[in-house]
Every structure is written in C-alpha cells, then in structure tokens.
Amino acid sequence: MEDPPPKISARVRRNRTKPEECLECWMRFSYLGERDKHIRSRHPHIASAYSISMERHACQWCHKTYMRKDYLTRHLTRKHGREKTRRGRKRQQQGGGVGELT
C-alpha cells in the first residue's frame, strides 16, 4: 500500500507555482502585489497597462520622493531615525498612574 502524498499548505503550493507573471521580462511572482511592485520599480513605462498607480511618496521632513512606500520607510529609518508615522487613531492614555490625585 502506498503512502498518501504529503499535504502542502496553500501558501507553499502558491510559492512553488508562482502564477503572476511580468509580461515585460517574464519573471514570475507568487502574489500580484509582488508583481506590481516589480513593474512599478523596473518597468514604469508599462505600469498603466496593468492599472498600477505611479504615485510617488514624499518624505515630510526633506521632501525627497520615492516610488515605493517601503523605500520611503527605509529612508525615514536610516536618514531621520524615525519609523514611518502610524495611521489611524492614537490610543487614549489610561489613568491610574502613581501620583495622580483627584
């Protein structure tokens, strides 16, 4: 009797098949977002054919611009010693600390 084939997770199977393809250089990607980042940075002349935004991301301190958000985040960390600012609501501070009097 043969052993059943090993079970493979969907993520592992997707990484092996790499269904997303760049039609300019024929590179293959596991996810559409990876392919879009590749096209945005390597082949900007065909980005509109894929409906990929070419919006640039500007540093709020020195106004340098970057094609990808992750490049801006790296710039902020390396050049300004800051992490990218968080979006969304700030957490409200809770009371009850030492020395609080009412």
Coordinates of C-alpha atoms in Angstrom, one line a residue:
M1 CA 0.0 0.0 0.0
E2 CA 1.4 3.4 -1.0
D3 CA 1.6 6.3 1.4
P4 CA -0.7 9.2 0.6
P5 CA 1.0 12.3 -0.9
P6 CA 2.2 14.8 1.8
K7 CA -0.2 17.6 2.5
I8 CA 1.1 21.0 1.3
S9 CA -0.3 24.3 2.5
A10 CA -1.8 26.7 0.0
R11 CA 1.0 29.2 0.6
V12 CA 3.7 26.6 -0.1
R13 CA 1.9 25.4 -3.2
R14 CA 1.4 29.1 -4.4
N15 CA 5.2 29.8 -3.9
R16 CA 6.0 26.8 -6.0
T17 CA 3.7 27.6 -8.9
K18 CA 4.2 31.4 -9.0
P19 CA 1.1 32.2 -11.1
E20 CA 1.7 36.0 -11.5
E21 CA 4.0 36.9 -14.4
C22 CA 5.6 40.1 -15.7
L23 CA 5.0 40.2 -19.4
E24 CA 8.0 42.5 -20.0
C25 CA 10.8 40.3 -18.6
W26 CA 8.8 37.1 -17.8
M27 CA 9.7 37.0 -14.1
R28 CA 7.2 35.1 -12.1
F29 CA 5.8 36.0 -8.7
S30 CA 3.7 34.3 -6.0
Y31 CA 1.5 37.2 -5.4
L32 CA 0.0 40.0 -7.5
G33 CA 1.3 42.7 -5.1
E34 CA 4.9 41.5 -5.6
R35 CA 4.5 41.6 -9.4
D36 CA 3.0 45.2 -9.2
K37 CA 6.0 46.4 -7.0
H38 CA 8.4 44.8 -9.6
I39 CA 6.6 46.6 -12.5
R40 CA 6.4 49.9 -10.7
S41 CA 10.2 49.9 -10.0
R42 CA 11.6 48.1 -13.0
H43 CA 9.2 48.8 -15.9
P44 CA 7.3 52.1 -15.1
H45 CA 6.6 52.5 -18.9
I46 CA 4.1 49.6 -18.8
A47 CA 2.5 50.3 -15.4
S48 CA -0.6 51.9 -16.9
A49 CA -1.3 48.7 -18.9
Y50 CA -1.5 46.9 -15.6
S51 CA -3.5 49.7 -13.9
I52 CA -0.7 50.3 -11.4
S53 CA -0.5 53.7 -9.7
M54 CA 2.7 55.6 -10.3
E55 CA 2.1 57.9 -7.3
R56 CA 5.3 59.0 -5.6
H57 CA 5.7 59.0 -1.8
A58 CA 7.3 62.1 -0.3
C59 CA 9.3 62.5 2.9
Q60 CA 7.6 65.0 5.2
W61 CA 10.9 66.3 6.5
C62 CA 13.2 66.7 3.5
H63 CA 10.6 66.3 0.7
K64 CA 12.6 63.6 -1.2
T65 CA 10.2 61.4 -3.2
Y66 CA 10.2 57.6 -3.6
M67 CA 8.4 55.3 -6.0
R68 CA 7.6 52.7 -3.3
K69 CA 6.3 53.1 0.2
D70 CA 8.8 50.7 1.6
Y71 CA 11.7 52.8 0.1
L72 CA 10.2 55.8 2.0
T73 CA 10.0 53.8 5.2
R74 CA 13.7 52.7 4.8
H75 CA 14.7 56.4 4.2
L76 CA 12.8 57.6 7.3
T77 CA 14.5 55.0 9.4
R78 CA 18.0 55.5 8.1
K79 CA 18.2 59.2 7.5
H80 CA 15.8 60.7 10.1
G81 CA 16.0 58.0 12.7
R82 CA 12.2 57.6 12.7
E83 CA 9.8 54.9 11.9
K84 CA 7.0 55.7 9.4
T85 CA 4.2 57.5 11.2
R86 CA 1.3 55.4 12.2
R87 CA -2.0 55.9 10.6
G88 CA -5.3 55.7 12.5
R89 CA -6.4 56.9 15.9
K90 CA -4.0 57.2 18.7
R91 CA -4.6 55.1 21.8
Q92 CA -6.1 57.0 24.6
Q93 CA -3.9 57.1 27.7
Q94 CA -5.3 55.3 30.7
G95 CA -5.3 56.9 34.1
G96 CA -4.4 55.3 37.4
G97 CA -0.7 56.1 37.4
V98 CA 1.3 56.7 40.6
G99 CA 1.0 60.2 42.0
E100 CA -2.4 61.0 40.4
L101 CA -4.7 62.9 42.8
T102 CA -8.3 63.7 42.2

